[in-house]
Amino acid sequence: MTDIIRKGEKKHILTKQEIITLLADDNLTGELFAAADRMRKQYVGDKVHLRGLIEFSNICRQNCLYCGLRRDNQSIKRYRLKPTKIIELAAKASALGYRTVVLQSGEDDYYTVQRLQDIIGRIKAFDLAVTLSIGEKSEQEYAAYRAAGADRYLLRIETTDPELYSAMHPGVSQANRKRCLADLRRFGYEVGTGCLVGLPGQTIASLADDILFFQEINADMIGIGPFIPNPDTPLAAKCGGTLNLALKVMAIVRLLLPDINIPATTAMETLQPEGRLLALQVGANVVMPNVTEGEYRRLYALYPGKICVNDTPAHCRTCIAGKIAGIGRTIAVDQGFRRAVF
Ligand code: 5AD
Ligand code: SF4
Ligand code: FES
């Protein structure tokens, strides 16, 4: 085994240069993946945590260049679910055995603090952990959702590279994104972040910075996804990220933050059948099956080729359970918070 991987596994510390070497050298991939799988087993075990994903609105005031929900995209039909529908989907997720629901949407101002507080409070009554993934909000808003019972928040930094960040996110600042992450931490959320892999112009050095950033803020969850070009966006003609590089970034994150929750992301499965299972075997310990119903699945079109668009919540639940059992893992029955810090 190379010294770099041994050091990462033992000390959970790597320099930027060492991370770059791991990302650049494909001869080290096999060893890296095996080490990440050992870390996963040792720190978070064989249980896989399922989070039921509710995509409740595809309306977004932001204009991220890579995303199909960006406000300038006029080729998709927009929708927003009524609070009663969101609560009903959460109840169904609970009946299917989920212990966490993730409420995800574009940045949609229809869902005021009051509406969201009500939704969160009602879902908490089902004894579910609630994760929000609804974008950049004010300090007061984050405090209010937390007071209403939200447990976790997902807000990917997407890229730590300041220039690439501004190029990808017109009119918004990376400083505000970081302010959001700091607020979330301060209010006691479990904080999830992550990045896109393979954005146009993104370098391996910048991915190394992303990984070090996750460690610096001691993130509780990290979601890594390959960038998949969306034909309805300005990046339609660009190359996408590869599954291999996304898995490598994820595996290194597992070495540096051994006890965190790491999802096998849907975008990974879009690039390769069984991509999520592969991810679960090289560092991941979480899957987020879709519990949205009907045509909304298809309309929540961040990128093309999204999986499960014609499936039902019940079907996905059975499907993923079978797959997880097939690789000798089991589904956790607890709410799956990050283990106590070692
Ligand atoms: N390819 C892959 N992932 C994407 N996301 C948005 N657009 C794309 C795309 N084209 C991801 C972003 C966001 C998450 C909800 O979806 O990283 O944080
Ligand atoms: Fe909106 Fe999120 Fe898509 Fe950006 S990535 S356009 S904030 S839904
Ligand atoms: Fe949706 Fe397999 S997880 S069909």
Coordinates of C-alpha atoms and ligand atoms in Angstrom, one line a residue:
M1 CA 0.0 0.0 0.0
T2 CA 1.3 3.5 -0.7
D3 CA 2.4 5.6 2.2
I4 CA -0.2 8.2 1.4
I5 CA -3.2 5.9 1.8
R6 CA -1.6 4.4 4.9
K7 CA -1.2 7.8 6.4
G8 CA -4.8 8.8 5.5
E9 CA -6.2 5.7 7.0
K10 CA -4.2 6.0 10.3
K11 CA -4.1 9.7 10.9
H12 CA -7.0 11.1 8.9
I13 CA -4.8 13.9 7.7
L14 CA -3.5 14.5 4.1
T15 CA -1.8 17.4 2.6
K16 CA -3.2 19.1 -0.5
Q17 CA -0.4 17.6 -2.6
E18 CA -1.1 14.1 -1.3
I19 CA -4.8 14.4 -2.2
I20 CA -3.8 15.6 -5.6
T21 CA -1.6 12.6 -6.0
L22 CA -4.4 10.2 -5.0
L23 CA -6.8 11.9 -7.4
A24 CA -4.4 12.0 -10.3
D25 CA -2.9 8.5 -10.2
D26 CA -5.3 5.8 -11.3
N27 CA -2.9 3.1 -10.2
L28 CA -3.8 4.0 -6.6
T29 CA -7.6 3.8 -7.1
G30 CA -8.0 0.1 -6.1
E31 CA -6.0 0.6 -2.9
L32 CA -7.9 3.9 -2.1
F33 CA -11.3 2.3 -2.6
A34 CA -10.3 -0.7 -0.4
A35 CA -9.1 1.6 2.4
A36 CA -12.3 3.7 2.2
D37 CA -14.4 0.6 2.5
R38 CA -12.4 -0.5 5.6
M39 CA -12.8 2.9 7.2
R40 CA -16.6 2.8 6.5
K41 CA -16.9 -0.6 8.1
Q42 CA -14.7 0.3 11.1
Y43 CA -16.3 3.7 11.9
V44 CA -20.0 3.5 10.7
G45 CA -20.4 -0.3 10.3
D46 CA -22.5 -2.3 7.8
K47 CA -25.8 -0.6 8.4
V48 CA -27.1 1.6 5.6
H49 CA -29.2 4.6 6.5
L50 CA -32.1 5.4 4.2
R51 CA -33.4 8.9 3.8
G52 CA -36.7 9.4 2.0
L53 CA -36.4 12.3 -0.5
I54 CA -39.4 14.6 -1.0
E55 CA -38.9 17.0 -3.9
F56 CA -41.6 19.5 -3.1
S57 CA -41.0 22.4 -5.5
N58 CA -39.0 22.8 -8.6
I59 CA -39.4 26.6 -8.6
C60 CA -36.1 28.4 -8.0
R61 CA -35.0 32.0 -7.8
Q62 CA -31.4 31.1 -8.4
N63 CA -29.7 30.6 -11.8
C64 CA -26.9 28.1 -11.2
L65 CA -25.5 27.4 -14.7
Y66 CA -25.5 23.6 -14.3
C67 CA -29.0 23.1 -13.0
G68 CA -32.2 22.4 -14.9
L69 CA -34.3 24.1 -12.2
R70 CA -32.5 27.5 -12.8
R71 CA -34.9 30.4 -13.1
D72 CA -34.0 31.1 -16.8
N73 CA -35.0 27.6 -17.9
Q74 CA -38.4 28.0 -19.5
S75 CA -38.6 24.5 -20.9
I76 CA -39.8 22.8 -17.8
K77 CA -43.2 22.8 -16.2
R78 CA -43.0 24.1 -12.7
Y79 CA -44.8 22.8 -9.7
R80 CA -45.0 23.3 -6.0
L81 CA -46.7 20.8 -3.6
K82 CA -49.2 22.0 -1.0
P83 CA -48.1 21.7 2.6
T84 CA -50.8 19.0 3.2
K85 CA -49.3 17.0 0.3
I86 CA -45.8 17.3 1.7
I87 CA -47.0 16.1 5.1
E88 CA -48.9 13.2 3.4
L89 CA -45.7 12.1 1.6
A90 CA -43.8 12.2 4.8
A91 CA -46.4 10.1 6.5
K92 CA -46.2 7.6 3.7
A93 CA -42.4 7.6 4.0
S94 CA -42.7 6.8 7.6
A95 CA -45.1 3.9 6.8
L96 CA -42.5 2.6 4.4
G97 CA -40.0 2.4 7.3
Y98 CA -38.0 5.6 6.7
R99 CA -36.7 7.3 9.8
T100 CA -35.6 10.5 8.0
V101 CA -37.2 12.6 5.3
V102 CA -35.3 15.1 3.3
L103 CA -37.4 18.1 2.2
Q104 CA -35.7 19.4 -1.0
S105 CA -36.7 22.2 -3.3
G106 CA -35.4 25.0 -5.4
E107 CA -35.2 28.4 -3.6
D108 CA -38.9 29.0 -3.6
D109 CA -40.3 31.9 -1.5
Y110 CA -43.8 30.6 -1.5
Y111 CA -42.7 28.5 1.5
T112 CA -42.6 31.2 4.1
V113 CA -41.1 30.7 7.5
Q114 CA -44.5 30.2 8.9
R115 CA -45.5 27.6 6.3
L116 CA -42.2 25.7 6.7
Q117 CA -42.4 25.8 10.5
D118 CA -45.9 24.2 10.3
I119 CA -44.8 21.5 7.8
I120 CA -41.7 20.7 9.9
G121 CA -43.7 20.5 13.2
R122 CA -46.3 18.2 11.7
I123 CA -43.7 15.9 10.2
K124 CA -41.7 15.8 13.5
A125 CA -44.9 14.4 15.1
F126 CA -44.3 11.2 13.0
D127 CA -41.1 10.6 14.9
L128 CA -39.0 11.3 11.8
A129 CA -35.7 13.1 11.6
V130 CA -36.1 16.1 9.2
T131 CA -33.4 17.2 6.9
L132 CA -33.9 20.4 4.9
S133 CA -32.3 21.1 1.5
I134 CA -33.9 24.4 0.5
G135 CA -30.9 26.6 -0.2
E136 CA -29.5 29.9 1.0
K137 CA -31.7 31.6 3.7
S138 CA -31.2 34.3 6.3
E139 CA -29.8 33.6 9.8
Q140 CA -33.3 34.2 11.2
E141 CA -34.9 31.7 8.9
Y142 CA -32.4 29.0 9.8
A143 CA -33.0 29.7 13.5
A144 CA -36.7 29.4 12.9
Y145 CA -36.6 26.1 11.1
R146 CA -34.3 24.7 13.8
A147 CA -36.7 25.8 16.5
A148 CA -39.5 24.1 14.6
G149 CA -37.6 20.8 14.9
A150 CA -35.4 20.5 11.7
D151 CA -32.5 18.2 12.6
R152 CA -30.2 18.5 9.6
Y153 CA -29.5 20.7 6.6
L154 CA -27.9 20.0 3.2
L155 CA -26.2 22.8 1.4
R156 CA -23.4 21.9 -0.9
I157 CA -20.6 24.4 -1.4
E158 CA -20.6 23.0 -4.9
T159 CA -17.0 24.2 -5.5
T160 CA -14.6 26.0 -3.2
D161 CA -12.8 27.6 -6.1
P162 CA -13.8 31.3 -5.9
E163 CA -13.6 32.0 -9.6
L164 CA -15.4 28.9 -10.7
Y165 CA -18.0 29.5 -8.0
S166 CA -18.8 33.0 -9.4
A167 CA -18.8 31.7 -12.9
M168 CA -21.4 29.0 -12.0
H169 CA -23.6 31.1 -9.7
P170 CA -24.5 34.5 -11.3
G171 CA -25.3 37.2 -8.8
V172 CA -24.6 35.3 -5.6
S173 CA -21.5 35.2 -3.4
Q174 CA -19.5 32.3 -2.0
A175 CA -19.1 34.3 1.2
N176 CA -22.8 34.1 1.7
R177 CA -22.8 30.3 1.1
K178 CA -20.1 30.0 3.8
R179 CA -22.1 32.3 6.1
C180 CA -25.1 29.9 5.7
L181 CA -23.0 26.9 6.6
A182 CA -21.6 28.6 9.7
D183 CA -25.1 29.7 10.8
L184 CA -26.4 26.1 10.4
R185 CA -23.6 24.8 12.5
R186 CA -24.1 27.4 15.2
F187 CA -27.8 26.6 15.4
G188 CA -27.0 22.9 16.1
Y189 CA -28.0 21.3 12.8
E190 CA -26.1 18.3 11.5
V191 CA -24.5 20.0 8.5
G192 CA -24.3 18.4 5.2
T193 CA -22.3 19.9 2.3
G194 CA -20.5 18.6 -0.7
C195 CA -19.4 19.3 -4.3
L196 CA -19.9 18.7 -7.9
V197 CA -17.2 16.8 -9.7
G198 CA -16.3 17.6 -13.2
L199 CA -17.6 21.2 -13.6
P200 CA -16.1 22.9 -16.6
G201 CA -12.7 24.3 -15.8
Q202 CA -12.5 22.5 -12.4
T203 CA -9.1 21.2 -11.6
I204 CA -7.9 18.3 -9.4
A205 CA -6.2 20.8 -7.2
S206 CA -9.5 22.6 -6.7
L207 CA -11.2 19.2 -5.8
A208 CA -8.4 18.8 -3.2
D209 CA -9.3 22.1 -1.8
D210 CA -13.0 21.0 -1.6
I211 CA -12.0 17.9 0.4
L212 CA -9.9 20.0 2.8
F213 CA -12.8 22.4 3.2
F214 CA -15.1 19.6 4.3
Q215 CA -12.6 18.6 6.9
E216 CA -12.0 22.2 8.0
I217 CA -15.7 22.7 8.8
N218 CA -16.0 19.2 10.2
A219 CA -19.0 18.5 8.1
D220 CA -21.4 15.8 9.3
M221 CA -22.5 14.6 5.9
I222 CA -20.8 15.0 2.5
G223 CA -22.7 14.4 -0.8
I224 CA -20.5 14.1 -3.9
G225 CA -22.0 14.0 -7.3
P226 CA -20.6 14.0 -10.8
F227 CA -21.7 17.0 -12.9
I228 CA -24.1 15.8 -15.6
P229 CA -24.6 18.4 -18.4
N230 CA -28.3 19.4 -18.8
P231 CA -29.4 20.2 -22.3
D232 CA -31.7 23.0 -20.9
T233 CA -28.8 25.0 -19.5
P234 CA -25.9 27.1 -20.7
L235 CA -23.6 24.1 -19.9
A236 CA -25.4 21.8 -22.4
A237 CA -22.4 21.2 -24.6
K238 CA -19.8 20.8 -21.9
C239 CA -18.3 17.5 -20.8
G240 CA -19.6 16.0 -17.6
G241 CA -17.7 14.5 -14.6
T242 CA -16.8 10.8 -14.4
L243 CA -18.1 8.3 -11.9
N244 CA -14.5 7.2 -11.2
L245 CA -13.4 10.7 -10.2
A246 CA -16.5 11.3 -8.1
L247 CA -15.9 8.0 -6.3
K248 CA -12.3 8.9 -5.6
V249 CA -13.2 12.2 -4.1
M250 CA -15.8 10.4 -1.9
A251 CA -13.3 7.7 -0.9
I252 CA -10.8 10.4 0.2
V253 CA -13.5 12.1 2.2
R254 CA -14.1 8.8 4.0
L255 CA -10.4 8.6 5.0
L256 CA -10.3 12.2 6.3
L257 CA -13.7 12.2 8.0
P258 CA -14.1 8.6 8.9
D259 CA -17.3 8.8 11.1
I260 CA -19.5 11.0 8.9
N261 CA -22.6 10.1 6.8
I262 CA -21.8 9.8 3.1
P263 CA -24.6 9.2 0.6
A264 CA -24.3 7.0 -2.5
T265 CA -25.8 9.7 -4.7
T266 CA -28.4 9.4 -7.4
A267 CA -26.2 11.2 -9.9
M268 CA -23.7 8.3 -9.5
E269 CA -26.4 5.8 -10.5
T270 CA -27.4 7.9 -13.4
L271 CA -23.9 7.5 -14.9
Q272 CA -23.7 3.8 -14.3
P273 CA -26.3 1.1 -13.4
E274 CA -25.6 0.0 -9.8
G275 CA -23.4 3.1 -9.3
R276 CA -25.0 3.6 -5.8
L277 CA -24.0 0.0 -4.9
L278 CA -20.5 0.7 -6.1
A279 CA -20.4 3.8 -3.9
L280 CA -21.6 1.9 -0.9
Q281 CA -18.7 -0.4 -1.3
V282 CA -16.1 2.4 -1.5
G283 CA -17.0 4.6 1.4
A284 CA -20.7 5.5 1.4
N285 CA -23.2 4.4 4.1
V286 CA -26.4 6.3 3.1
V287 CA -28.9 6.1 0.3
M288 CA -31.6 8.7 -0.4
P289 CA -34.4 7.0 -2.3
N290 CA -37.1 9.2 -3.8
V291 CA -40.5 9.3 -2.0
T292 CA -42.0 11.9 -4.3
E293 CA -45.0 10.7 -6.3
G294 CA -46.2 10.8 -9.9
E295 CA -45.0 13.3 -12.6
Y296 CA -43.2 15.5 -10.0
R297 CA -40.3 13.0 -10.0
R298 CA -39.7 13.7 -13.7
L299 CA -40.3 17.4 -13.4
Y300 CA -37.6 17.7 -10.6
A301 CA -35.0 17.7 -13.4
L302 CA -31.7 18.8 -12.1
Y303 CA -29.9 16.8 -14.8
P304 CA -31.0 14.4 -17.6
G305 CA -31.2 10.6 -17.1
K306 CA -32.4 10.8 -13.5
I307 CA -33.2 7.4 -12.2
C308 CA -36.6 6.1 -10.8
V309 CA -38.7 8.8 -12.6
N310 CA -41.4 6.3 -13.4
D311 CA -41.3 4.4 -10.2
T312 CA -43.4 4.6 -7.0
P313 CA -42.0 5.2 -3.5
A314 CA -43.0 1.7 -2.5
H315 CA -41.2 0.2 -5.5
C316 CA -38.0 2.2 -4.8
R317 CA -38.1 1.1 -1.1
T318 CA -38.3 -2.6 -2.1
C319 CA -35.8 -2.2 -4.8
I320 CA -33.1 -0.6 -2.7
A321 CA -33.7 -3.0 0.2
G322 CA -33.0 -5.9 -2.2
K323 CA -29.8 -4.3 -3.6
I324 CA -28.5 -3.5 -0.1
A325 CA -29.1 -7.1 1.0
G326 CA -27.4 -8.3 -2.1
I327 CA -24.1 -6.7 -1.1
G328 CA -24.3 -8.2 2.4
R329 CA -25.4 -5.0 4.2
T330 CA -28.4 -4.3 6.3
I331 CA -30.8 -1.3 6.6
A332 CA -30.4 0.7 9.8
V333 CA -33.5 1.1 12.0
D334 CA -32.4 4.2 13.9
Q335 CA -32.5 7.8 12.7
G336 CA -28.9 7.7 11.7
F337 CA -27.3 10.7 13.3
R338 CA -23.5 11.0 13.1
R339 CA -21.8 8.9 15.8
A340 CA -20.3 10.7 18.7
V341 CA -17.0 12.3 17.7
F342 CA -14.1 10.0 18.4
Ligands
5AD1 N1 -25.5 17.5 -12.5 C1 -25.3 16.9 -11.3 N2 -25.7 17.4 -10.1 C2 -26.5 18.6 -10.2 N3 -27.0 19.3 -9.2 C3 -27.6 20.4 -9.8 N4 -27.5 20.3 -11.2 C4 -26.7 19.2 -11.4 C5 -26.2 18.6 -12.6 N5 -26.4 19.2 -13.8 C6 -26.8 19.1 -7.8 C7 -26.2 20.3 -7.1 C8 -27.2 20.5 -5.9 C9 -27.9 19.3 -5.8 C10 -29.3 19.3 -5.2 O1 -28.0 18.8 -7.2 O2 -25.0 19.9 -6.5 O3 -26.6 20.9 -4.7
SF4_2 FE1 -31.8 26.4 -7.7 FE2 -30.5 24.5 -6.4 FE3 -30.7 24.3 -9.0 FE4 -29.2 26.2 -8.0 S1 -28.8 24.0 -7.8 S2 -30.7 26.5 -9.7 S3 -30.3 26.8 -6.2 S4 -32.4 24.2 -7.5
FES3 FE1 -36.0 3.5 -7.5 FE2 -34.5 1.2 -7.6 S1 -34.3 2.8 -6.2 S2 -36.2 1.8 -8.8

